[in-house]
Amino acid sequence: MLRIPCPHCGVRDEIEFRYRGDASVRRPAGEAGMEAFLAHVYERANPAGWHLEWWQHAAGCRQVLKVRRHTVTHEIGAVGLPGDDLPLPEASA
Amino acid sequence: MLRYSGFRLAYEALRGHRGWGPAWRKAAPKASYDVVIVGGGGHGLATAYYLAKNHGITDVAVIERGGIGLGNVGRNTTIIRSNYFSRENIRFYDFSLKLWEGLEADLNYNAMVSQRGALNLVHADGQRDLLARRANMMRLEGVDTELLDKVAVKRLVPLIDTENGRFPVLGGFLQRRGGTVRHDAVAWGYARAADARGVDIVEQCEVTGIRREGGAVAGVETTRGFVGARKVVLAVAGHSSRLAEMAGFRLPIETHVLQAFVSEGVKPLIDLVVTYGAGHFYISQSDKGGLVFGGALDGYNTYARRGSLPMVEDVLAAGVTLMPGLGRLRVLRQWGGAMDMSLDGNPIIAATPVTNLYLNGGWCYGGFKAIPAGGFTTAYLVATGAPHPLIAHFGLERFRDGRVIDERGVGPYAWAH
Ligand SMILES: Cc1cc2nc3c(=O)[nH]c(=O)nc-3n(C[C@H](O)[C@H](O)[C@H](O)COP(=O)(O)OP(=O)(O)OC[C@H]3O[C@@H](n4cnc5c(N)ncnc54)[C@H](O)[C@@H]3O)c2cc1C
Ligand SMILES: [Zn+2]
């Protein structure tokens, strides 16, 4: 069971949250071209290690959070607001 | 290869079963091969077998980091069927079903292929319309399917609570040729048959890098040294992204976990595969008597093959809603498998941006039933350099061209497929 510390509500169980995917994906500029949009919509790094992702606290404050989580150990490294910059640790293994 | 037969069984029984020997050689990797297949799961082994059998290519190694049968091929809920909606998918999966029907004779191996029927339940009028449309598509392709009313469902599976208040059962959608197959036996049977045709099956050997020379693949770095190859196939189920990264490109894939469960063994209770569409739950009974069941993905990227508790609760709740009698049973075991979830929910069997490097992956949670056809068509692709007509729609370019196959219309969200 994941326990996610919501900056607004405190530590809550994963069942209160809804996963919203990879938070490192950035929408390219309008004129960036086919390949950039292909990568944006479909291509993923899918690391076995630290991963930046969106979680919505759907059954709580309903805010969208940015979470740094390890996809092998499930450790939660950091939780922030959408605009926060959560640095990834150097070695992402 | 020692042929298995009733006579052989009787003969060995009289000699105290001392004459069997291992089913395949423990091969050490050679310096190089025509084809190296990374991943000794169902798709990798089947690809090796059909390369040798259909195309006469026998200078082949299957390189597996663990042991044969310990990946998803031995972790799934063993369901086979071809009840898809899109014409291309019906054709591909029904070709697979036909191969399953002849597989045991072909491999000389008992994989316990059991066409006991696969039943999808209907809980709403809209769902019935959708399934009727799917059934019509299947009939147009000459594939068997029947729509059942509630009484017929109740007669087939008395354990189902058709009157449950939340999702009453209105009927069902039955493919009698669907069913189950002993999953480990599929891996062992293909491994033995590929080995008999000269394929090297190299276990306990992890691929750690992919060597390229001028845009083309040259071989693989492994924990047992470099192995050269003219062509390389990636068939690593949940780890395609990791191998693609070694080769310098990204895929439309995320890795997610799916769990499975087995109850204590009981007398025959359910003699087909039942799928509960409203709650996402499916169940069948193994030949040992345990009820095998599962549900939805845990729902977030993970490489941990254990599964989370909220989904355990979800699956058990759905099961007990559908069949209240299950509440009397104990769950014996639970496990998870890390799978490639592609962003349109469909597999990828294709050439990659690296010349002579091929991918068989993105199977999501439906790739077991596809093993014979996946191996057959991957072998064709590798041998001829062109996709077999049955997999023309499984290419990587479909994402760029806007021709994704989204059977359920949920968009590019891996966890939603
Ligand atoms: C719980 C669960 C239930 C499922 N139920 C069904 C079902 O009922 N019906 C159905 O059709 N499908 C089902 N599936 C999906 C199906 O099991 C998979 O799609 C299919 O087995 C994947 O292909 P595979 O057999 O080749 O994979 P695997 O058996 O996983 O083979 C891949 C192999 O690659 C190896 N590997 C990975 N990385 C490396 C490396 N770097 N070097 C060397 N080797 C490597 C792995 O060790 C593994 O053995 C289910 C999956 C799960 C997890
Ligand atoms: Zn909150």
Coordinates of C-alpha atoms and ligand atoms in Angstrom, one line a residue:
Chain A
M1 CA 0.0 0.0 0.0
L2 CA 1.4 3.4 -1.0
R3 CA 1.1 6.1 1.6
I4 CA 1.3 9.5 -0.1
P5 CA 2.0 12.7 2.0
C6 CA -0.4 15.2 0.5
P7 CA 1.0 18.7 1.1
H8 CA -2.6 19.9 1.8
C9 CA -4.1 17.0 3.8
G10 CA -1.2 15.0 5.3
V11 CA -0.3 11.3 4.8
R12 CA -3.1 9.3 3.1
D13 CA -3.5 5.8 1.6
E14 CA -3.2 5.2 -2.1
I15 CA -6.9 4.4 -2.4
E16 CA -7.7 8.1 -2.1
F17 CA -5.6 9.0 -5.1
R18 CA -6.0 8.6 -8.8
Y19 CA -2.9 8.1 -11.0
R20 CA -2.5 10.5 -13.8
G21 CA 0.8 9.4 -15.5
D22 CA 4.3 10.6 -16.3
A23 CA 4.9 14.1 -15.1
S24 CA 8.1 14.6 -17.0
V25 CA 6.2 14.7 -20.3
R26 CA 6.1 18.3 -21.7
R27 CA 3.8 19.5 -24.4
P28 CA 5.9 20.8 -27.3
A29 CA 5.4 24.2 -28.9
G30 CA 2.7 24.3 -31.6
E31 CA 5.2 24.4 -34.5
A32 CA 7.5 21.8 -33.0
G33 CA 6.6 19.2 -35.7
M34 CA 5.4 15.6 -36.1
E35 CA 8.3 13.9 -34.3
A36 CA 8.0 16.1 -31.2
F37 CA 4.3 15.5 -30.9
L38 CA 4.7 11.7 -31.5
A39 CA 7.2 11.6 -28.6
H40 CA 4.9 13.8 -26.5
V41 CA 1.8 11.7 -26.9
Y42 CA 3.2 8.2 -27.1
E43 CA 6.9 7.8 -26.2
R44 CA 7.8 7.2 -22.6
A45 CA 11.1 6.7 -20.7
N46 CA 9.4 4.2 -18.5
P47 CA 12.4 3.9 -16.0
A48 CA 13.0 1.1 -13.6
G49 CA 13.9 3.6 -10.9
W50 CA 12.9 7.1 -9.9
H51 CA 9.8 8.4 -11.8
L52 CA 8.0 11.8 -11.8
E53 CA 4.3 11.3 -11.9
W54 CA 0.9 13.0 -11.4
W55 CA -1.4 11.8 -8.7
Q56 CA -4.8 13.5 -8.0
H57 CA -6.0 13.4 -4.4
A58 CA -9.4 12.5 -5.8
A59 CA -11.0 11.5 -2.5
G60 CA -9.4 14.3 -0.6
C61 CA -8.6 17.9 -1.5
R62 CA -8.9 17.0 -5.2
Q63 CA -5.6 18.7 -6.0
V64 CA -3.2 17.3 -8.5
L65 CA 0.2 16.6 -7.0
K66 CA 3.6 15.9 -8.4
V67 CA 5.2 12.8 -6.9
R68 CA 8.7 11.3 -7.2
R69 CA 8.3 7.6 -6.7
H70 CA 10.6 4.6 -7.3
T71 CA 9.1 2.1 -9.7
V72 CA 10.9 -0.9 -8.2
T73 CA 10.8 -0.2 -4.4
H74 CA 7.7 2.0 -4.4
E75 CA 9.5 4.4 -2.1
I76 CA 8.0 7.9 -2.3
G77 CA 11.0 10.3 -2.5
A78 CA 9.2 13.7 -2.7
V79 CA 5.7 15.2 -3.1
G80 CA 5.1 18.7 -4.4
L81 CA 2.7 21.1 -6.1
P82 CA 2.3 20.9 -9.9
G83 CA 4.7 23.8 -10.5
D84 CA 7.4 22.4 -8.2
D85 CA 10.7 21.2 -9.6
L86 CA 11.4 17.8 -8.0
P87 CA 14.9 16.9 -9.0
L88 CA 15.6 13.3 -9.8
P89 CA 18.5 11.7 -7.9
E90 CA 21.6 11.2 -10.1
A91 CA 21.6 7.4 -10.4
S92 CA 18.1 6.4 -11.4
A93 CA 18.6 2.7 -10.9
Chain B
M1 CA 14.7 -35.9 -29.0
L2 CA 13.0 -38.6 -27.0
R3 CA 9.4 -38.9 -28.3
Y4 CA 6.7 -38.9 -25.6
S5 CA 3.9 -41.4 -26.1
G6 CA 1.7 -43.8 -24.2
F7 CA 4.0 -46.6 -25.0
R8 CA 7.0 -44.7 -23.8
L9 CA 5.2 -43.8 -20.5
A10 CA 4.4 -47.5 -19.9
Y11 CA 7.9 -48.5 -20.7
E12 CA 9.5 -45.9 -18.4
A13 CA 7.0 -46.8 -15.7
L14 CA 8.3 -50.4 -15.7
R15 CA 11.9 -49.1 -15.4
G16 CA 11.1 -46.8 -12.5
H17 CA 11.1 -43.6 -14.6
R18 CA 14.9 -43.5 -14.8
G19 CA 15.2 -43.0 -18.5
W20 CA 13.6 -39.6 -19.2
G21 CA 16.5 -37.2 -19.1
P22 CA 16.2 -33.4 -19.4
A23 CA 13.7 -31.8 -21.9
W24 CA 16.4 -29.4 -23.3
R25 CA 20.1 -29.0 -23.2
K26 CA 21.7 -26.4 -20.8
A27 CA 23.5 -24.5 -23.6
A28 CA 26.4 -22.2 -23.0
P29 CA 26.4 -19.2 -25.3
K30 CA 28.5 -19.4 -28.5
A31 CA 30.5 -16.5 -29.9
S32 CA 27.9 -15.6 -32.4
Y33 CA 24.6 -16.7 -34.0
D34 CA 22.4 -15.9 -37.0
V35 CA 19.6 -14.8 -34.6
V36 CA 19.7 -14.0 -30.9
I37 CA 16.4 -13.9 -29.2
V38 CA 16.4 -12.0 -25.9
G39 CA 13.8 -13.4 -23.5
G40 CA 13.0 -17.1 -22.9
G41 CA 9.3 -16.6 -22.4
G42 CA 6.5 -17.9 -24.5
H43 CA 7.0 -15.5 -27.4
G44 CA 10.8 -15.8 -27.5
L45 CA 10.7 -19.6 -27.4
A46 CA 7.9 -19.9 -30.0
T47 CA 9.8 -17.5 -32.3
A48 CA 12.9 -19.7 -32.0
Y49 CA 10.8 -22.8 -32.7
Y50 CA 9.1 -21.4 -35.8
L51 CA 12.3 -19.9 -37.1
A52 CA 13.7 -23.4 -37.1
K53 CA 10.6 -25.2 -38.3
N54 CA 9.1 -22.9 -40.9
H55 CA 12.2 -21.1 -42.1
G56 CA 15.1 -23.6 -41.6
I57 CA 17.0 -21.0 -39.5
T58 CA 18.6 -23.1 -36.7
D59 CA 21.7 -21.1 -35.7
V60 CA 19.6 -19.4 -33.0
A61 CA 20.0 -18.7 -29.3
V62 CA 17.3 -17.8 -26.8
I63 CA 19.0 -15.8 -24.0
E64 CA 17.1 -15.8 -20.7
R65 CA 18.2 -14.0 -17.6
G66 CA 16.5 -16.4 -15.2
G67 CA 15.0 -19.8 -15.9
I68 CA 12.5 -20.9 -18.6
G69 CA 8.9 -20.3 -17.5
L70 CA 9.5 -17.9 -14.6
G71 CA 8.3 -14.8 -16.5
N72 CA 4.8 -13.9 -17.5
V73 CA 4.4 -17.1 -19.5
G74 CA 4.2 -18.8 -16.1
R75 CA 2.4 -16.1 -14.2
N76 CA -0.8 -15.5 -16.2
T77 CA -4.3 -16.9 -15.8
T78 CA -4.0 -19.1 -18.8
I79 CA -6.9 -17.9 -20.8
I80 CA -7.1 -18.3 -24.6
R81 CA -9.8 -16.9 -26.9
S82 CA -10.2 -14.9 -30.1
N83 CA -13.3 -12.8 -29.2
Y84 CA -11.9 -9.4 -30.4
F85 CA -13.7 -6.6 -32.1
S86 CA -11.5 -5.3 -34.9
R87 CA -11.2 -7.5 -38.0
E88 CA -7.4 -7.5 -37.9
N89 CA -7.4 -8.6 -34.2
I90 CA -10.0 -11.3 -34.8
R91 CA -7.9 -12.8 -37.6
F92 CA -4.6 -12.7 -35.6
Y93 CA -6.0 -14.1 -32.4
D94 CA -8.1 -16.8 -34.2
F95 CA -5.0 -17.9 -36.1
S96 CA -3.4 -18.3 -32.7
L97 CA -6.4 -20.3 -31.5
K98 CA -6.0 -22.6 -34.5
L99 CA -2.4 -23.1 -33.7
W100 CA -3.3 -24.0 -30.1
E101 CA -5.7 -26.6 -31.4
G102 CA -2.8 -28.4 -33.2
L103 CA 0.0 -27.5 -30.8
E104 CA 0.3 -30.6 -28.7
A105 CA 0.6 -32.9 -31.8
D106 CA 3.1 -30.4 -33.3
L107 CA 5.3 -30.1 -30.3
N108 CA 4.8 -33.7 -29.0
Y109 CA 4.0 -32.2 -25.6
N110 CA 0.9 -32.2 -23.5
A111 CA 0.1 -28.6 -22.8
M112 CA -3.4 -29.5 -21.5
V113 CA -5.1 -27.3 -24.1
S114 CA -8.7 -27.2 -22.9
Q115 CA -11.3 -25.6 -25.0
R116 CA -13.8 -25.4 -22.2
G117 CA -15.4 -22.1 -23.4
A118 CA -15.0 -18.5 -22.5
L119 CA -18.0 -16.6 -21.3
N120 CA -18.3 -12.8 -21.0
L121 CA -21.2 -11.6 -18.9
V122 CA -23.6 -8.8 -19.9
H123 CA -24.9 -6.5 -17.3
A124 CA -26.5 -3.6 -19.2
D125 CA -28.4 -3.1 -22.5
G126 CA -25.6 -1.0 -24.0
Q127 CA -23.1 -3.6 -23.1
R128 CA -25.2 -6.2 -24.8
D129 CA -25.4 -4.1 -28.0
L130 CA -21.7 -3.7 -28.0
L131 CA -21.0 -7.4 -27.5
A132 CA -23.6 -8.3 -30.1
R133 CA -21.8 -6.0 -32.5
R134 CA -18.5 -7.8 -31.6
A135 CA -20.2 -11.2 -32.1
N136 CA -21.3 -10.1 -35.5
M137 CA -17.8 -9.0 -36.5
M138 CA -16.5 -12.4 -35.4
R139 CA -19.2 -14.3 -37.4
L140 CA -18.3 -12.3 -40.5
E141 CA -14.8 -13.6 -40.0
G142 CA -16.1 -17.1 -39.6
V143 CA -15.2 -17.3 -35.9
D144 CA -17.6 -19.1 -33.5
T145 CA -19.5 -17.1 -30.9
E146 CA -23.0 -17.3 -29.3
L147 CA -25.1 -14.8 -27.4
L148 CA -26.9 -16.3 -24.4
D149 CA -29.8 -15.1 -22.3
K150 CA -29.8 -15.1 -18.5
V151 CA -31.4 -18.5 -18.2
A152 CA -28.7 -20.1 -20.4
V153 CA -26.0 -18.4 -18.3
K154 CA -27.5 -19.7 -15.1
R155 CA -27.7 -23.2 -16.5
L156 CA -24.0 -23.1 -17.5
V157 CA -22.7 -21.6 -14.3
P158 CA -25.2 -22.0 -11.4
L159 CA -22.7 -20.3 -9.0
I160 CA -23.3 -16.9 -10.6
D161 CA -25.7 -14.6 -8.7
T162 CA -27.6 -13.3 -11.7
E163 CA -29.9 -11.2 -9.6
N164 CA -27.3 -9.2 -7.7
G165 CA -28.7 -5.7 -7.0
R166 CA -25.9 -3.7 -8.5
F167 CA -25.0 -5.5 -11.7
P168 CA -27.7 -8.1 -12.5
V169 CA -26.6 -10.5 -15.2
L170 CA -28.7 -10.1 -18.4
G171 CA -26.9 -12.7 -20.5
G172 CA -23.6 -13.6 -21.9
F173 CA -21.4 -13.9 -24.9
L174 CA -19.8 -17.4 -25.3
Q175 CA -16.9 -18.5 -27.4
R176 CA -16.9 -22.3 -27.1
R177 CA -13.4 -22.7 -28.7
G178 CA -11.9 -20.4 -26.0
G179 CA -10.6 -21.9 -22.8
T180 CA -7.3 -22.5 -20.9
V181 CA -3.9 -24.0 -21.4
R182 CA -1.3 -25.2 -18.8
H183 CA 1.0 -22.1 -19.1
D184 CA 4.3 -23.6 -17.8
A185 CA 3.9 -26.5 -20.3
V186 CA 3.7 -24.1 -23.1
A187 CA 7.2 -22.7 -22.2
W188 CA 8.6 -26.2 -21.6
G189 CA 7.0 -27.7 -24.8
Y190 CA 8.4 -24.9 -27.1
A191 CA 11.8 -25.0 -25.3
R192 CA 12.1 -28.8 -25.9
A193 CA 10.9 -28.6 -29.5
A194 CA 13.2 -25.7 -30.4
D195 CA 16.1 -27.4 -28.7
A196 CA 15.4 -30.5 -30.7
R197 CA 15.8 -28.5 -33.9
G198 CA 19.2 -27.2 -32.8
V199 CA 18.3 -23.9 -31.0
D200 CA 20.5 -23.0 -28.0
I201 CA 18.6 -22.2 -24.9
V202 CA 20.8 -20.2 -22.6
E203 CA 19.5 -19.7 -19.1
Q204 CA 20.9 -17.6 -16.3
C205 CA 22.3 -15.1 -18.8
E206 CA 21.1 -11.4 -18.7
V207 CA 21.4 -9.1 -21.6
T208 CA 23.0 -5.9 -20.3
G209 CA 23.7 -4.0 -23.6
I210 CA 23.0 -4.0 -27.3
R211 CA 26.0 -3.4 -29.5
R212 CA 25.4 -1.5 -32.7
E213 CA 27.7 -0.8 -35.7
G214 CA 26.6 1.9 -38.1
G215 CA 22.9 1.9 -37.3
A216 CA 22.7 -1.9 -37.4
V217 CA 22.7 -4.4 -34.5
A218 CA 25.9 -6.4 -34.0
G219 CA 25.1 -8.4 -31.0
V220 CA 24.3 -8.3 -27.3
E221 CA 26.4 -7.8 -24.2
T222 CA 25.5 -10.3 -21.5
T223 CA 26.5 -11.4 -18.0
R224 CA 28.3 -14.3 -19.8
G225 CA 30.1 -12.1 -22.3
F226 CA 29.5 -10.7 -25.7
V227 CA 27.3 -12.7 -28.2
G228 CA 27.4 -11.6 -31.8
A229 CA 24.3 -11.7 -33.9
R230 CA 23.2 -10.9 -37.5
K231 CA 19.7 -10.3 -36.2
V232 CA 18.3 -9.7 -32.6
V233 CA 14.8 -10.1 -31.4
L234 CA 13.6 -8.5 -28.2
A235 CA 10.8 -10.7 -26.6
V236 CA 11.1 -9.5 -22.9
A237 CA 7.5 -8.9 -22.0
G238 CA 7.5 -6.2 -19.2
H239 CA 11.0 -5.1 -20.0
S240 CA 10.9 -3.9 -23.6
S241 CA 11.6 -0.3 -22.6
R242 CA 14.7 -1.2 -20.8
L243 CA 16.1 -3.1 -23.8
A244 CA 15.0 -0.3 -26.2
E245 CA 17.0 2.2 -24.0
M246 CA 20.1 0.0 -24.4
A247 CA 19.5 0.2 -28.1
G248 CA 19.0 4.0 -28.0
F249 CA 15.3 4.6 -28.6
R250 CA 12.0 4.9 -26.8
L251 CA 8.8 3.0 -27.1
P252 CA 5.1 3.8 -26.7
I253 CA 5.1 1.5 -23.6
E254 CA 4.8 1.7 -19.8
T255 CA 5.4 -1.2 -17.4
H256 CA 2.5 -2.0 -15.1
V257 CA 1.7 -4.9 -12.8
L258 CA -1.2 -7.3 -13.0
Q259 CA -2.0 -9.7 -10.2
A260 CA -3.4 -13.2 -10.2
F261 CA -4.8 -15.5 -7.4
V262 CA -5.4 -19.2 -6.7
S263 CA -7.8 -20.6 -4.2
E264 CA -7.6 -23.9 -2.3
G265 CA -8.5 -26.9 -4.4
V266 CA -12.2 -27.8 -4.5
K267 CA -14.4 -30.2 -6.5
P268 CA -15.4 -29.2 -10.1
L269 CA -17.4 -25.9 -9.7
I270 CA -16.8 -23.9 -12.8
D271 CA -16.2 -25.7 -16.1
L272 CA -15.5 -22.7 -18.3
V273 CA -13.8 -19.3 -18.2
V274 CA -16.1 -16.6 -16.8
T275 CA -15.5 -12.8 -17.2
Y276 CA -17.4 -10.3 -15.2
G277 CA -17.5 -7.2 -17.3
A278 CA -19.0 -4.8 -14.8
G279 CA -16.4 -5.3 -12.0
H280 CA -13.4 -6.5 -14.0
F281 CA -13.0 -10.0 -12.7
Y282 CA -12.4 -13.3 -14.4
I283 CA -12.2 -16.8 -13.1
S284 CA -11.6 -20.4 -14.2
Q285 CA -10.8 -23.7 -12.4
S286 CA -7.5 -25.4 -12.9
D287 CA -7.3 -29.1 -13.4
K288 CA -5.9 -29.4 -9.9
G289 CA -9.1 -27.9 -8.5
G290 CA -7.9 -24.4 -7.5
L291 CA -9.9 -21.5 -8.8
V292 CA -7.7 -19.1 -10.8
F293 CA -8.8 -15.5 -10.9
G294 CA -7.7 -11.9 -11.4
G295 CA -8.9 -8.4 -12.2
A296 CA -7.6 -5.1 -13.3
L297 CA -4.1 -3.5 -13.3
D298 CA -2.8 -1.9 -10.1
G299 CA -2.8 1.2 -12.2
Y300 CA 0.6 2.9 -12.0
N301 CA 4.1 2.3 -13.4
T302 CA 5.9 -0.4 -11.6
Y303 CA 8.6 -3.1 -12.1
A304 CA 7.8 -4.7 -8.7
R305 CA 6.2 -8.1 -9.4
R306 CA 4.3 -8.3 -6.1
G307 CA 1.1 -6.2 -6.5
S308 CA -0.6 -3.9 -4.0
L309 CA -3.2 -4.6 -1.4
P310 CA -6.0 -2.3 -2.6
M311 CA -6.3 -4.3 -5.8
V312 CA -6.4 -7.5 -3.8
E313 CA -9.4 -6.2 -2.0
D314 CA -11.0 -4.9 -5.3
V315 CA -10.6 -8.3 -7.0
L316 CA -11.9 -10.3 -4.1
A317 CA -14.9 -8.0 -3.7
A318 CA -15.8 -8.3 -7.4
G319 CA -15.5 -12.1 -7.2
V320 CA -17.7 -12.4 -4.2
T321 CA -20.3 -10.0 -5.8
L322 CA -20.5 -12.2 -8.8
M323 CA -20.3 -15.6 -7.0
P324 CA -21.2 -15.2 -3.3
G325 CA -20.2 -18.8 -2.8
L326 CA -16.5 -17.9 -3.3
G327 CA -16.6 -16.2 0.1
R328 CA -16.3 -19.7 1.7
L329 CA -12.9 -20.4 0.0
R330 CA -9.4 -19.5 1.1
V331 CA -6.9 -17.8 -1.2
L332 CA -3.8 -19.9 -1.3
R333 CA -1.5 -17.8 -3.4
Q334 CA -1.2 -14.4 -5.0
W335 CA 1.4 -13.0 -7.3
G336 CA 2.0 -10.2 -9.9
G337 CA 3.6 -9.9 -13.3
A338 CA 5.3 -6.8 -14.8
M339 CA 3.9 -6.2 -18.2
D340 CA 4.4 -4.0 -21.2
M341 CA 1.3 -1.8 -21.4
S342 CA 1.4 -0.2 -24.8
L343 CA -0.3 3.2 -25.2
D344 CA -3.0 1.8 -27.5
G345 CA -3.5 -1.4 -25.7
N346 CA -2.2 -3.6 -28.6
P347 CA 1.0 -5.5 -29.2
I348 CA 3.9 -4.4 -31.3
I349 CA 5.6 -7.0 -33.6
A350 CA 7.9 -4.9 -35.7
A351 CA 11.2 -3.7 -37.0
T352 CA 12.7 -1.0 -34.9
P353 CA 14.8 2.1 -35.6
V354 CA 17.9 -0.1 -35.4
T355 CA 18.5 -2.2 -38.5
N356 CA 18.0 -6.0 -37.9
L357 CA 16.7 -5.4 -34.4
Y358 CA 13.1 -6.6 -34.0
L359 CA 10.6 -6.2 -31.3
N360 CA 7.9 -8.6 -30.0
G361 CA 6.3 -6.8 -27.1
G362 CA 3.6 -4.6 -25.8
W363 CA 1.3 -7.6 -25.0
C364 CA -0.4 -5.9 -22.1
Y365 CA -2.4 -8.5 -20.2
G366 CA -3.5 -10.5 -23.3
G367 CA -0.3 -12.0 -24.7
F368 CA -0.5 -15.5 -23.5
K369 CA -3.2 -16.5 -25.9
A370 CA -1.1 -14.9 -28.7
I371 CA 2.1 -17.0 -28.1
P372 CA 1.7 -19.4 -31.0
A373 CA 0.7 -16.7 -33.5
G374 CA 3.2 -14.2 -32.0
G375 CA 6.1 -16.7 -32.4
F376 CA 4.9 -17.7 -35.9
T377 CA 4.7 -14.1 -37.2
T378 CA 7.8 -12.8 -35.4
A379 CA 9.8 -15.7 -37.0
Y380 CA 8.3 -14.7 -40.4
L381 CA 9.3 -11.1 -39.9
V382 CA 12.8 -12.0 -38.9
A383 CA 13.3 -14.5 -41.7
T384 CA 11.8 -12.4 -44.5
G385 CA 12.4 -8.9 -43.3
A386 CA 8.7 -8.1 -44.0
P387 CA 5.7 -8.3 -41.7
H388 CA 3.4 -11.3 -42.1
P389 CA -0.1 -10.0 -43.3
L390 CA -1.6 -11.0 -40.0
I391 CA 0.6 -8.4 -38.1
A392 CA 0.7 -5.6 -40.6
H393 CA -1.3 -3.5 -38.1
F394 CA 1.1 -4.2 -35.2
G395 CA 3.9 -2.0 -36.6
L396 CA 5.5 0.9 -34.7
E397 CA 4.6 3.4 -37.4
R398 CA 0.9 3.2 -36.5
F399 CA 1.5 5.7 -33.7
R400 CA 3.1 8.2 -36.1
D401 CA 0.5 7.6 -38.8
G402 CA -2.5 8.0 -36.5
R403 CA -3.7 4.4 -37.1
V404 CA -3.6 3.2 -33.5
I405 CA -5.8 0.1 -32.7
D406 CA -7.7 1.3 -29.7
E407 CA -10.3 -1.5 -29.2
R408 CA -12.0 0.3 -26.3
G409 CA -11.5 4.0 -27.3
V410 CA -9.7 5.2 -24.2
G411 CA -6.8 7.1 -25.7
P412 CA -3.0 7.0 -25.1
Y413 CA -3.2 6.1 -21.3
A414 CA -1.4 2.9 -20.6
W415 CA -3.1 2.3 -17.3
A416 CA -6.5 2.8 -18.9
H417 CA -6.3 -0.1 -21.4
Ligands
LIG1 C1 -1.3 -11.9 -13.7 C2 -1.3 -12.0 -15.2 C3 -2.4 -12.6 -15.8 C4 -2.4 -12.8 -17.2 N1 -3.5 -13.5 -17.8 C5 -3.5 -13.7 -19.1 C6 -4.5 -14.5 -19.7 O1 -5.4 -15.1 -19.0 N2 -4.5 -14.7 -21.1 C7 -3.6 -14.1 -21.9 O2 -3.6 -14.2 -23.1 N3 -2.6 -13.3 -21.3 C8 -2.5 -13.1 -20.0 N4 -1.5 -12.4 -19.4 C9 -0.4 -11.8 -20.3 C10 0.6 -12.8 -20.7 O3 1.1 -13.5 -19.6 C11 1.8 -12.0 -21.3 O4 1.4 -11.1 -22.3 C12 2.8 -13.0 -22.1 O5 3.1 -14.1 -21.3 C13 4.0 -12.2 -22.4 O6 4.9 -12.8 -23.2 P1 6.1 -13.9 -22.8 O7 5.4 -15.1 -22.4 O8 7.0 -14.0 -23.8 O9 6.7 -13.1 -21.5 P2 7.7 -13.7 -20.4 O10 7.4 -15.1 -20.0 O11 7.7 -12.7 -19.3 O12 9.1 -13.7 -21.2 C14 10.0 -12.6 -21.2 C15 11.3 -13.1 -20.6 O13 12.3 -12.1 -20.9 C16 13.2 -12.2 -19.8 N5 14.1 -11.0 -19.8 C17 13.7 -9.8 -19.5 N6 14.8 -8.9 -19.5 C18 15.8 -9.7 -19.9 C19 17.2 -9.4 -20.2 N7 17.7 -8.1 -20.0 N8 18.0 -10.4 -20.6 C20 17.5 -11.7 -20.7 N9 16.2 -12.0 -20.5 C21 15.4 -11.0 -20.1 C22 12.4 -12.4 -18.6 O14 13.1 -13.0 -17.5 C23 11.3 -13.3 -19.1 O15 11.5 -14.7 -18.9 C24 -1.4 -12.2 -18.0 C25 -0.3 -11.6 -17.4 C26 -0.3 -11.5 -16.0 C27 0.9 -10.8 -15.4
ZN2 ZN -5.0 16.3 -0.4

